[in-house]
PDB file of C-alpha atoms in Angstrom:
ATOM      1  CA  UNK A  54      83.505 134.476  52.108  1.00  0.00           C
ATOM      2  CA  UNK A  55      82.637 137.574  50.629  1.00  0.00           C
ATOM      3  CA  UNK A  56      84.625 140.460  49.556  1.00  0.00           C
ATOM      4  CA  UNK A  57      82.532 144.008  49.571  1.00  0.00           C
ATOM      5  CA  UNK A  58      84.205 145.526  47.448  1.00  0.00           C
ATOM      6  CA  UNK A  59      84.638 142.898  44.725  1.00  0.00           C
ATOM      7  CA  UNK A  60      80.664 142.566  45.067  1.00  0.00           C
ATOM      8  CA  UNK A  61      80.022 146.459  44.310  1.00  0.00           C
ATOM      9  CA  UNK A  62      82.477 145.898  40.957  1.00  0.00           C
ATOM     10  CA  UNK A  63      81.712 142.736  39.627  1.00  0.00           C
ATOM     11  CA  UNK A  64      77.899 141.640  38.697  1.00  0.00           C
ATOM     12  CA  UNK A  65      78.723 137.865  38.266  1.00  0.00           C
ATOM     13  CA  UNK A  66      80.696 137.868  41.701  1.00  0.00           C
ATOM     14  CA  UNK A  67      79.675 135.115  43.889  1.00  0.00           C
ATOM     15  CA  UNK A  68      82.063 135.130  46.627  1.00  0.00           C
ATOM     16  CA  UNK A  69      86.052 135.003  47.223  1.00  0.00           C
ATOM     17  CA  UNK A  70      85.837 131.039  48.460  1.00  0.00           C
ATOM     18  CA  UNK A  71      83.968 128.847  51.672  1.00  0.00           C
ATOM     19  CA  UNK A  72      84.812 128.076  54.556  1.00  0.00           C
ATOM     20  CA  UNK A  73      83.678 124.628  55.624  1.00  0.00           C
ATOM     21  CA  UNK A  74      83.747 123.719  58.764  1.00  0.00           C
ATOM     22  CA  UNK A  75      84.385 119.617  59.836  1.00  0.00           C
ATOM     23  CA  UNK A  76      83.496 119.244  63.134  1.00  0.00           C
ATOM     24  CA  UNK A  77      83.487 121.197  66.616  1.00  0.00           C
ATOM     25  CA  UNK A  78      82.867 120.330  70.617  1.00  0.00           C
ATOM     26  CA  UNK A  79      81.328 122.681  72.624  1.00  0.00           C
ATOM     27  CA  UNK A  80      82.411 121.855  76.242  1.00  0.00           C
ATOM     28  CA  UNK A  81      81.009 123.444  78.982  1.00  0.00           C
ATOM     29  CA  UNK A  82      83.191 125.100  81.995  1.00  0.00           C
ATOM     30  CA  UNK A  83      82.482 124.015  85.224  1.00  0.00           C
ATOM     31  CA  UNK A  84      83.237 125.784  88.575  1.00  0.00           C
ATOM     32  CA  UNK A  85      83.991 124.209  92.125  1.00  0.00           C
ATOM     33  CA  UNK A  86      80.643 125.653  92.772  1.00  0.00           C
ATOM     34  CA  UNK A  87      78.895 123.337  90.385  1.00  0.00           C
ATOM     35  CA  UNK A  88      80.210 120.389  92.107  1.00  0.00           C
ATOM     36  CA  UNK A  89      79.189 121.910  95.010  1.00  0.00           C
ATOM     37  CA  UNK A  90      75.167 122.967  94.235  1.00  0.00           C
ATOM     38  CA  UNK A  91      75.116 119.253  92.750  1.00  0.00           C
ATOM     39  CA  UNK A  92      75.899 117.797  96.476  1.00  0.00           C
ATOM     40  CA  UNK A  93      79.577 117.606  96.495  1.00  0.00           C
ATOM     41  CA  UNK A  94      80.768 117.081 100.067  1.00  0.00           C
ATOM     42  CA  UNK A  95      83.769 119.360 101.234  1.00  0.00           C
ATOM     43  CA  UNK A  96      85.324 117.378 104.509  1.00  0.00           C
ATOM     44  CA  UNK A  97      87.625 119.379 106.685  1.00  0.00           C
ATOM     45  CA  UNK A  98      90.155 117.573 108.887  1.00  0.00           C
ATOM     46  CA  UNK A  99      92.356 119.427 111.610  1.00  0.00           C
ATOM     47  CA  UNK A 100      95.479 118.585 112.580  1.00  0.00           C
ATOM     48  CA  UNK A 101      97.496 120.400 115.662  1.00  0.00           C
ATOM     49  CA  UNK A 102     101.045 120.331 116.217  1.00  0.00           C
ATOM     50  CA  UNK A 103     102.071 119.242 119.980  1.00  0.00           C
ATOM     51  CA  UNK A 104     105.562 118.813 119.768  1.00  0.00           C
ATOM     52  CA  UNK A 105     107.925 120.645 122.558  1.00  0.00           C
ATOM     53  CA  UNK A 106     109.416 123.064 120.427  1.00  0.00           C
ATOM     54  CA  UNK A 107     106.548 125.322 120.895  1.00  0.00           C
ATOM     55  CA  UNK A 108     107.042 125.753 124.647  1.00  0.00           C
ATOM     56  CA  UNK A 109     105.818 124.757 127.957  1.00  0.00           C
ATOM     57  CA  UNK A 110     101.795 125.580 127.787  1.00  0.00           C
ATOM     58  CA  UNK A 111     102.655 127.060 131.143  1.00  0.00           C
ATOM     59  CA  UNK A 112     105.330 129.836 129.967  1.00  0.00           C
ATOM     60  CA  UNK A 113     103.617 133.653 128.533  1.00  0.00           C
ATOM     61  CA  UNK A 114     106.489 132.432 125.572  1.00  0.00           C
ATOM     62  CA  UNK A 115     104.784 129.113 124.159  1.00  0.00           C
ATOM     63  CA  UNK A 116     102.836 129.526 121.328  1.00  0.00           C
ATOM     64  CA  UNK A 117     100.451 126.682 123.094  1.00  0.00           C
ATOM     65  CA  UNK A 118     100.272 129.205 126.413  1.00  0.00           C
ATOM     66  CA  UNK A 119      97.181 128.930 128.164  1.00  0.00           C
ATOM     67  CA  UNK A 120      96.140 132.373 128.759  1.00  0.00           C
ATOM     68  CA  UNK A 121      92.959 133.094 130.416  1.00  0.00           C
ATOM     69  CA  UNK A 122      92.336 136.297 129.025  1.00  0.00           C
ATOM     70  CA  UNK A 123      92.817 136.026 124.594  1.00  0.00           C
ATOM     71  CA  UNK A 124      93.619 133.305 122.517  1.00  0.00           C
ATOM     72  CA  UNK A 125      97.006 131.855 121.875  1.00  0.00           C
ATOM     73  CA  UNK A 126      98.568 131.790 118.283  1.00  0.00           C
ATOM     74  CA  UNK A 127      97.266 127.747 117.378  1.00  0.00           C
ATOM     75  CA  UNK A 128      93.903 129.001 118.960  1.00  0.00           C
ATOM     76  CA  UNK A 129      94.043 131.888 116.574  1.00  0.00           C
ATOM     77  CA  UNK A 130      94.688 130.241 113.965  1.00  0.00           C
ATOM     78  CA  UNK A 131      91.873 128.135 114.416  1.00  0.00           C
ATOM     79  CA  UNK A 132      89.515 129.889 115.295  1.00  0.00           C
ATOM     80  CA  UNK A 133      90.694 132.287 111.781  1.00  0.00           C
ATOM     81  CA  UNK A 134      91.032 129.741 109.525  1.00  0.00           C
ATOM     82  CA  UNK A 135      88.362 127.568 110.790  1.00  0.00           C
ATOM     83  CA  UNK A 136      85.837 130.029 110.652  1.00  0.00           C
ATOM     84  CA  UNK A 137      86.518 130.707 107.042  1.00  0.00           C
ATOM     85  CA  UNK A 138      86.501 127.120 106.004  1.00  0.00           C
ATOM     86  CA  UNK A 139      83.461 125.847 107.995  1.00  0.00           C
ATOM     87  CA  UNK A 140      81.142 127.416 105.684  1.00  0.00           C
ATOM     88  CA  UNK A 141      82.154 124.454 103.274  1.00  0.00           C
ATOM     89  CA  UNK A 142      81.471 121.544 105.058  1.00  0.00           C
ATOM     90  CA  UNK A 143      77.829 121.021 105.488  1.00  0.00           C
ATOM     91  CA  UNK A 144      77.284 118.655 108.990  1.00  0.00           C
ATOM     92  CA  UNK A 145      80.213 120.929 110.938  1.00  0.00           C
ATOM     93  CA  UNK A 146      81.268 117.837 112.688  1.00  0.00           C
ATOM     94  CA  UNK A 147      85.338 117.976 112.305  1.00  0.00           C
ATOM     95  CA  UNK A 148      87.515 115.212 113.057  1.00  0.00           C
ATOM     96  CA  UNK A 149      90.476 117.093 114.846  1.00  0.00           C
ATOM     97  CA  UNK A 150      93.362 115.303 115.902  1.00  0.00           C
ATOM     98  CA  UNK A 151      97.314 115.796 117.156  1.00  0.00           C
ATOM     99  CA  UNK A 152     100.547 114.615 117.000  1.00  0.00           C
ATOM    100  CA  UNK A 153     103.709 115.078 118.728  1.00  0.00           C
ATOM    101  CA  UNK A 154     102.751 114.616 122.165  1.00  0.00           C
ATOM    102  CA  UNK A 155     102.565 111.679 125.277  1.00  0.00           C
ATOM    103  CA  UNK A 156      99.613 110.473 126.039  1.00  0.00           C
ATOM    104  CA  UNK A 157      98.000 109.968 129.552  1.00  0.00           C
ATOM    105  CA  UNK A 158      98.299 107.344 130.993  1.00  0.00           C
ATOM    106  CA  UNK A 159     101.157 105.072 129.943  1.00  0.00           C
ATOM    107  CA  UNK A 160     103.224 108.061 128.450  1.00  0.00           C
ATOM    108  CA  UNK A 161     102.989 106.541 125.021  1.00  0.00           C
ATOM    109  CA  UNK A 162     103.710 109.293 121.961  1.00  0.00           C
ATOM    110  CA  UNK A 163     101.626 109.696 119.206  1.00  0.00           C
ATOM    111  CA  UNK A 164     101.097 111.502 115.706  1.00  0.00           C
ATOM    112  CA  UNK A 165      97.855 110.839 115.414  1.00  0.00           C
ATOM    113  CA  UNK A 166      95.746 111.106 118.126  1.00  0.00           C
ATOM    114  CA  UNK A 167      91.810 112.770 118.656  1.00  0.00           C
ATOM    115  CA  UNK A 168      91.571 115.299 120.625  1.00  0.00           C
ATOM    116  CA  UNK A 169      88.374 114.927 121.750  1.00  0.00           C
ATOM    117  CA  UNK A 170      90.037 111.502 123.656  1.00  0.00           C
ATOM    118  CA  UNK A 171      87.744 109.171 121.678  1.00  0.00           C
ATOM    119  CA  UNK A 172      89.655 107.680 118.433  1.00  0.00           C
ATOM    120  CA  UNK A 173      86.722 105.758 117.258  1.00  0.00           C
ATOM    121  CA  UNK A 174      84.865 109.310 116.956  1.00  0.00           C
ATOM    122  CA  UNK A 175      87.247 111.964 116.345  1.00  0.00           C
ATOM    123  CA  UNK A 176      84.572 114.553 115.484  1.00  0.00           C
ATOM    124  CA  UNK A 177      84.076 118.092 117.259  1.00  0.00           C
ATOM    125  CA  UNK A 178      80.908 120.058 116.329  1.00  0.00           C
ATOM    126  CA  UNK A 179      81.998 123.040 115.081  1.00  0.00           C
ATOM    127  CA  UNK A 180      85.044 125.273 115.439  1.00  0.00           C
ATOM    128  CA  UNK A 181      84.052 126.067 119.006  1.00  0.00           C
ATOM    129  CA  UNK A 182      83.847 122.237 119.523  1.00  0.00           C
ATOM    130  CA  UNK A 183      87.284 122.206 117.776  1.00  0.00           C
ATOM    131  CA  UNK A 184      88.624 124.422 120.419  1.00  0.00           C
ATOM    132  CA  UNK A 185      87.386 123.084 123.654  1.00  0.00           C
ATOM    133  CA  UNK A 186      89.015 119.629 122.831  1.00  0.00           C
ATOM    134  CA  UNK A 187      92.118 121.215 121.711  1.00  0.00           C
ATOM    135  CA  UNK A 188      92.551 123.286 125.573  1.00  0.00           C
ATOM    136  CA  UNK A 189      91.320 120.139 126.804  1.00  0.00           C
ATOM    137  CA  UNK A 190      94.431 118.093 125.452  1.00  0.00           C
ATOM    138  CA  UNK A 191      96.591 120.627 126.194  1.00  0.00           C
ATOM    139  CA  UNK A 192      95.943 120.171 129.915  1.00  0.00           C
ATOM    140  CA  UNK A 193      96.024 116.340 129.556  1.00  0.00           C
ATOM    141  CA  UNK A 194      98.760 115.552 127.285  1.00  0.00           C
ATOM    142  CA  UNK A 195     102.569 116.434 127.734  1.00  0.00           C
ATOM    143  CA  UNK A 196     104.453 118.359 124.532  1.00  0.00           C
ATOM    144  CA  UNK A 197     106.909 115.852 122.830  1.00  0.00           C
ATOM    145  CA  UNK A 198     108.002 114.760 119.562  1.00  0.00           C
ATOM    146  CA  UNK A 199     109.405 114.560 116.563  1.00  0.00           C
ATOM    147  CA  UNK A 200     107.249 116.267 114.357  1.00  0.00           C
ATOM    148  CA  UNK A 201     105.824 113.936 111.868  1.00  0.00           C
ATOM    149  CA  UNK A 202     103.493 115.127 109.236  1.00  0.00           C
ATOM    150  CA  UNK A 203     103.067 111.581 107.518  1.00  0.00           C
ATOM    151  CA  UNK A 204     100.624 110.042 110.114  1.00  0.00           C
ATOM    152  CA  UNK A 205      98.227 112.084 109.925  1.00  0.00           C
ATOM    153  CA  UNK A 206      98.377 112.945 105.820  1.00  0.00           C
ATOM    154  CA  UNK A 207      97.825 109.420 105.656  1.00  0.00           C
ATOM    155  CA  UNK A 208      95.129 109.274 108.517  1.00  0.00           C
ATOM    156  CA  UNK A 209      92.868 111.851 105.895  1.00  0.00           C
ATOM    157  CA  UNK A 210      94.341 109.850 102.913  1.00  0.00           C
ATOM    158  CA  UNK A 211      92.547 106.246 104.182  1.00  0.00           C
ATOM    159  CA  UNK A 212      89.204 108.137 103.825  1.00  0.00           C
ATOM    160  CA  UNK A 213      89.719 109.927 100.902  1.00  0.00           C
ATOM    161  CA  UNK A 214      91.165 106.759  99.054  1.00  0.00           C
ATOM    162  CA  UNK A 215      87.279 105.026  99.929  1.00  0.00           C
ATOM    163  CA  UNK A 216      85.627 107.478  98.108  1.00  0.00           C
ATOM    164  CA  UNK A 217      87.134 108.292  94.686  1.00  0.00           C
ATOM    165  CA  UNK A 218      83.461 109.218  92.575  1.00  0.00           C
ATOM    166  CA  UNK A 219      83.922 112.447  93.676  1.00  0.00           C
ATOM    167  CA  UNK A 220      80.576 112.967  95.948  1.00  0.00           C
ATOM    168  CA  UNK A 221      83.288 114.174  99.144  1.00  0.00           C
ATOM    169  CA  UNK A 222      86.614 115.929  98.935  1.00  0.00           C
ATOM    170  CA  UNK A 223      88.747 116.017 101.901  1.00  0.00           C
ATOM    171  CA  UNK A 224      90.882 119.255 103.232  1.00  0.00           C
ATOM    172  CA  UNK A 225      93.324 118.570 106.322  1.00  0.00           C
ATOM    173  CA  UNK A 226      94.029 121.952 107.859  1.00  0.00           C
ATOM    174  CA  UNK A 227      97.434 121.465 109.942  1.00  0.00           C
ATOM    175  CA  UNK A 228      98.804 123.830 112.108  1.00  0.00           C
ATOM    176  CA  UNK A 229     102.329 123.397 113.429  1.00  0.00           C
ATOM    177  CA  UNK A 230     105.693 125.607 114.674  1.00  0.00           C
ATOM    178  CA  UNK A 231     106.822 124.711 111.426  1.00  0.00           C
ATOM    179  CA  UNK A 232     109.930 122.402 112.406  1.00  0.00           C
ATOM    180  CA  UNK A 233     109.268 119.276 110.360  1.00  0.00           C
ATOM    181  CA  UNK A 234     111.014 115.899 111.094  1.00  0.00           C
ATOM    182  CA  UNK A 235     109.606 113.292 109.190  1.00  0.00           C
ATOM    183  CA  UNK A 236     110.197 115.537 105.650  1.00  0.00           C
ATOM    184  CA  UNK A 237     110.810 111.979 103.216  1.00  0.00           C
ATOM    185  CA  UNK A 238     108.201 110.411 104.554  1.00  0.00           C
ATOM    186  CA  UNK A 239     105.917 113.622 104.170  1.00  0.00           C
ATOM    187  CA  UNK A 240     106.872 113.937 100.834  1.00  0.00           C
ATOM    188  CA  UNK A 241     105.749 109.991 100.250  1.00  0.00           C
ATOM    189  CA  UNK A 242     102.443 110.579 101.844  1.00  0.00           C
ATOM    190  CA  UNK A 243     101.644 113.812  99.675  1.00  0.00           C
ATOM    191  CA  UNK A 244     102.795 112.028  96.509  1.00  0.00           C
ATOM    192  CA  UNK A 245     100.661 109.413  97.614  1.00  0.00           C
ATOM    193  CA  UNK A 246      98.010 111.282  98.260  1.00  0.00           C
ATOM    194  CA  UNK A 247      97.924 113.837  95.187  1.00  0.00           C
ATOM    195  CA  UNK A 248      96.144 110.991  93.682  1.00  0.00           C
ATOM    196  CA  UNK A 249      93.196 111.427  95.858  1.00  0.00           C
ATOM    197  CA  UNK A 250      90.715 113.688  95.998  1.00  0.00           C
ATOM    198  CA  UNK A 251      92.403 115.453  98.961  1.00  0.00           C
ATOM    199  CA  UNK A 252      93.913 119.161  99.480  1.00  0.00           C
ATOM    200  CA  UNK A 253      96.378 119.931 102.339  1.00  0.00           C
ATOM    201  CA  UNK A 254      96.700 123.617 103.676  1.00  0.00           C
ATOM    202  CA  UNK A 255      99.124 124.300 106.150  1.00  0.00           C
ATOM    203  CA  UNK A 256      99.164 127.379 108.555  1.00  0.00           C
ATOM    204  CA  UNK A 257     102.863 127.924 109.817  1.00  0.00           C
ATOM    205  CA  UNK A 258     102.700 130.310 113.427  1.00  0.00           C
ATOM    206  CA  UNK A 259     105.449 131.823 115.357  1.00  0.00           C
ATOM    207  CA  UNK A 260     108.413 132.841 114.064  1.00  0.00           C
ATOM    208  CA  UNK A 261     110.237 130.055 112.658  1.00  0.00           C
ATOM    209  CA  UNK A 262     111.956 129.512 109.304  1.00  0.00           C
ATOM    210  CA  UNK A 263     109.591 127.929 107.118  1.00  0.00           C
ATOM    211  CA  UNK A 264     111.612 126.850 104.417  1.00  0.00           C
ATOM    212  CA  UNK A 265     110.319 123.216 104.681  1.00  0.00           C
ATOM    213  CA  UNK A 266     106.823 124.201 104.542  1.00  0.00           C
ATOM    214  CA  UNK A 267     107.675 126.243 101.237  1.00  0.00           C
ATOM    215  CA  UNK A 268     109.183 123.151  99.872  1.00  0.00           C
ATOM    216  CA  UNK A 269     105.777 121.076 100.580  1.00  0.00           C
ATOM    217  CA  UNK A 270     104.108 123.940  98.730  1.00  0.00           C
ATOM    218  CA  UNK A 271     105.699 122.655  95.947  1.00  0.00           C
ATOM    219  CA  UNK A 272     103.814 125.995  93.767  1.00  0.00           C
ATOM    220  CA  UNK A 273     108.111 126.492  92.267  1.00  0.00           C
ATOM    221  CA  UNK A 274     108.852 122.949  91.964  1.00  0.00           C
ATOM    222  CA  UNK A 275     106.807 120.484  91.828  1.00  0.00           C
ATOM    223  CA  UNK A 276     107.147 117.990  94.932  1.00  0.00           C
ATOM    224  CA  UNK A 277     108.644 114.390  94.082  1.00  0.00           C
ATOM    225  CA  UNK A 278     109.754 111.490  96.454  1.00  0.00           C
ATOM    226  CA  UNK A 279     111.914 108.331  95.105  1.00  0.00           C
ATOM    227  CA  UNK A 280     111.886 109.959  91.787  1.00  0.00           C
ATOM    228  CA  UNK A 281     107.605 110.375  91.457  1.00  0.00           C
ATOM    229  CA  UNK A 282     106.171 113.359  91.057  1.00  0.00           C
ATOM    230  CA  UNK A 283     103.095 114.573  92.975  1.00  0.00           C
ATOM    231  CA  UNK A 284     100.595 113.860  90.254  1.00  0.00           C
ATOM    232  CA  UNK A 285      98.945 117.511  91.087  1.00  0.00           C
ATOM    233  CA  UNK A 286      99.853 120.484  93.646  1.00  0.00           C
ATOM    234  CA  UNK A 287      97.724 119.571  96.777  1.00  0.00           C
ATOM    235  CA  UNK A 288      99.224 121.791  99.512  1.00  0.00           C
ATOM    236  CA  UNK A 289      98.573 125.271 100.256  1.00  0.00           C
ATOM    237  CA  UNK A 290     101.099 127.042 103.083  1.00  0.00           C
ATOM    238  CA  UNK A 291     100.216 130.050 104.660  1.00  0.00           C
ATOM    239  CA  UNK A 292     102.685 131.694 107.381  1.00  0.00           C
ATOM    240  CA  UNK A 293      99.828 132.996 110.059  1.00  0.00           C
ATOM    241  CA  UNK A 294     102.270 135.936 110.845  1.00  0.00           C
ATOM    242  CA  UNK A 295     101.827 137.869 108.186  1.00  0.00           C
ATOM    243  CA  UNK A 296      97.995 138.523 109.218  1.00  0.00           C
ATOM    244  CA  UNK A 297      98.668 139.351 112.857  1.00  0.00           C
ATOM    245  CA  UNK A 298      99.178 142.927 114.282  1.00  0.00           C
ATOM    246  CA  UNK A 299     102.856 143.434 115.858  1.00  0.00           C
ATOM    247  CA  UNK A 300     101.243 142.502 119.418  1.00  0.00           C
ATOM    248  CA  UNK A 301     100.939 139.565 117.516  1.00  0.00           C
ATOM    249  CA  UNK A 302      96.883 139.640 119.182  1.00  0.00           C
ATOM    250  CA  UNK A 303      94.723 139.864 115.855  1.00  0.00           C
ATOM    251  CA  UNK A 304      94.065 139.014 112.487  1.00  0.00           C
ATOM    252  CA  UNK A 305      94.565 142.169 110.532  1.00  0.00           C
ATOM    253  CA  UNK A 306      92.513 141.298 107.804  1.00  0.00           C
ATOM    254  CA  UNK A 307      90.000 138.223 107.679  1.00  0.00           C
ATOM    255  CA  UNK A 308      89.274 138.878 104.469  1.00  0.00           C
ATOM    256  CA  UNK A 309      93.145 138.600 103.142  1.00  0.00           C
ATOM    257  CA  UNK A 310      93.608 135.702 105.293  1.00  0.00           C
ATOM    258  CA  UNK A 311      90.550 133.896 103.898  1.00  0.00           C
ATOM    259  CA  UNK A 312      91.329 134.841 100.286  1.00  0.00           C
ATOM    260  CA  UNK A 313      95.150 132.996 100.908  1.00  0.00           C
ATOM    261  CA  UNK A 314      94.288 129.682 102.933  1.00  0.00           C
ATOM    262  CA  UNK A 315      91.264 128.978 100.060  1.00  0.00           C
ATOM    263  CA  UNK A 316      93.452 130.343  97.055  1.00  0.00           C
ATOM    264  CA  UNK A 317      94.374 127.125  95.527  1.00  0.00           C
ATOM    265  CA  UNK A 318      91.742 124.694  97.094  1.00  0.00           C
ATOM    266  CA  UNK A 319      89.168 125.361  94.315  1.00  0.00           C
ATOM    267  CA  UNK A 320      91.582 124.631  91.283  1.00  0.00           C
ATOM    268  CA  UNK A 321      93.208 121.650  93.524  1.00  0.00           C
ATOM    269  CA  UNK A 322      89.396 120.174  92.966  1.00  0.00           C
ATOM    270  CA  UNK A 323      88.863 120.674  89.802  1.00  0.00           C
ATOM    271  CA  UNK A 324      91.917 119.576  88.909  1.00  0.00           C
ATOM    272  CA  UNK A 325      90.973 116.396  90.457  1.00  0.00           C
ATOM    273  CA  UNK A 326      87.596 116.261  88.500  1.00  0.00           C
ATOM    274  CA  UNK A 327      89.448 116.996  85.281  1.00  0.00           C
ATOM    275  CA  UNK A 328      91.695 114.282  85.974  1.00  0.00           C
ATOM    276  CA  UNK A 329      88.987 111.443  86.498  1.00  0.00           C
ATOM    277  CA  UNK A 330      86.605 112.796  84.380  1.00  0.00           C
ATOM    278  CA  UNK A 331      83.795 113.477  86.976  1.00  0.00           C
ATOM    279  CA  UNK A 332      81.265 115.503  85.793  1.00  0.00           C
ATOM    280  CA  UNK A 333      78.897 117.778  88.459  1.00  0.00           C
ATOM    281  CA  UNK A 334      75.635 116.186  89.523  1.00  0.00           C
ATOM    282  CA  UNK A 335      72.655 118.504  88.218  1.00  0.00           C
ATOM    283  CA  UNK A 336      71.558 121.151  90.899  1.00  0.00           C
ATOM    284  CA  UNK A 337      68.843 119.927  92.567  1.00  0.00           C
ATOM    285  CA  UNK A 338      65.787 122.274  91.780  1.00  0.00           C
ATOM    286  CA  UNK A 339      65.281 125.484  93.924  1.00  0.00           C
ATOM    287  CA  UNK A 340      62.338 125.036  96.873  1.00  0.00           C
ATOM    288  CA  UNK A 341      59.235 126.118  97.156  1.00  0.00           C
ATOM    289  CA  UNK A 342      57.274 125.918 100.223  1.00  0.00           C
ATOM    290  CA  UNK A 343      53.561 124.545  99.068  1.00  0.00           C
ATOM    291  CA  UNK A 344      50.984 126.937  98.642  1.00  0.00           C
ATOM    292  CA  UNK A 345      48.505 126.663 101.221  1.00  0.00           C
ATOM    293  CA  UNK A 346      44.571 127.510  99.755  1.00  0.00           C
ATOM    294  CA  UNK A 347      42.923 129.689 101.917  1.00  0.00           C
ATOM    295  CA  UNK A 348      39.288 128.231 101.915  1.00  0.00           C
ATOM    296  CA  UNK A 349      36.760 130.874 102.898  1.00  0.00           C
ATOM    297  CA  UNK A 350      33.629 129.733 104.681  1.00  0.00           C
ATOM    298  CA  UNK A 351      30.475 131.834 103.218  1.00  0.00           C
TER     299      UNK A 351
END
């Protein structure tokens, strides 16, 4: 360590003491994108409330109204949030599924049911595909209850729990009235599942009280059921009525909206990764299309 102005005094100075330095890690920050360019899948789930406390499909006042003309609010919310989270999930096939509702024919209700009418393939191509099944159902099926979260957290959790290396992360998107009945056993299955490499957003429309879905948030305390804690913050809630116009017909701004549903999903990842230690796989190197020689006949 040297000292200036002891040096410019004193001809036999050598310096003022060492520093020595032991030993030292560099580590290198990764980003969700990393993960991501080094094949990471990103597998998005959807999940549609059909209980009877949004109102007969039939009736201008239900939030599941069938109108011919614009979309209704689930359908906005779909379409909204879907279109901002499709751009993650490479094959666009979505399993989308619902709960809260009799099913044709027997009259049987379920929580966990596709919407597409096949449960061996739940998957809709695209957002578009998404929506087709979901008016489909809604002509088909009858709007029942309770509203039970668990069946279909733990639908997403089964898949996620069979691939832990970290090559796929899953996302269920639900979209619900907000009027939760099954709130232990919700609180179980997200426990359960913040071990897994799973995130949970929820999108809350019409104008309930969504002091439940705040509580599932768990971003001012920490969620805990039977006296575990959730062993990371895995749900995002967003109340779709802050982004709507007062005719309650469009998304003010996409941009806002997509910012809040994907706030927390990249540091819910990583957060996994941390946890487990999973490293990104190396970025495949950029293509080049083959250069073609141009042989010249003399």
């Amino acid at each position: 360590v040297i000292n200036p102005k002891k040096k410019g005094k004193k001809k036999k100075y050598v310096n003022s003491g060492t520093v020595t330095l032991l030993s030292f890690l560099i580590e290198t920050e990764v980003s969700f994108l990393d993960y991501i360019k080094g094949g990471t899948q990103i597998n998005f789930t959807v999940a549609i409330d059909f209980t009877a406390s949004n109102g007969n499909p039939s009736q201008p006042t239900s939030l599941h109204y069938m109108n011919p003309y614009q979309l209704n609010a689930y359908g906005m919310a779909l379409k909204a949030v879907g279109e901002i989270i499709q751009d993650y999930d490479s094959d666009k096939m979505f399993p989308a599924l619902g709960f809260g509702a009799r099913l044709p024919p027997d009259g049987r209700v379920s929580h966990e049911f596709a919407l597409n009418g096949n449960p061996q393939n739940p998957y809709c191509h695209g957002i578009d595909g998404v929506m087709e099944a979901y008016y489909r159902s809604l002509k088909s099926v009858q709007l029942y209850g309770p509203t039970n979260f668990a069946p279909v957290i733990n639908h997403v959790a089964r898949y996620a729990a069979s691939v832990k290396d970290g090559s796929q992360y899953f996302v269920l998107l639900i979209i619900t009235d907000g009027v939760i009945s099954d709130m232990a056993q919700t609180k179980e299955s997200i426990v359960n599942a913040s071990k897994l490499p799973m995130s949970i957003i929820i999108v809350g429309v019409g104008p309930a009280e969504f002091d439940a879905m705040e509580e599932l948030d768990g971003d001012v305390v920490r969620i805990s059921s039977r006296g575990k804690f959730a062993e990371r913050d895995i749900v995002q809630f967003v109340p779709f009525r802050d982004y709507i116009d007062r005719s309650g017909n469009h998304v003010l701004s996409m941009a806002r909206l997509a910012k809040d549903v994907l706030a927390e999903i990249p540091e819910q990842f990583l957060s996994y990764m941390r946890v487990r230690g999973i490293k990104p796989s190396p970025a495949p190197p950029p293509y080049t299309p083959p250069i073609h020689v141009l042989q010249t006949q003399i």
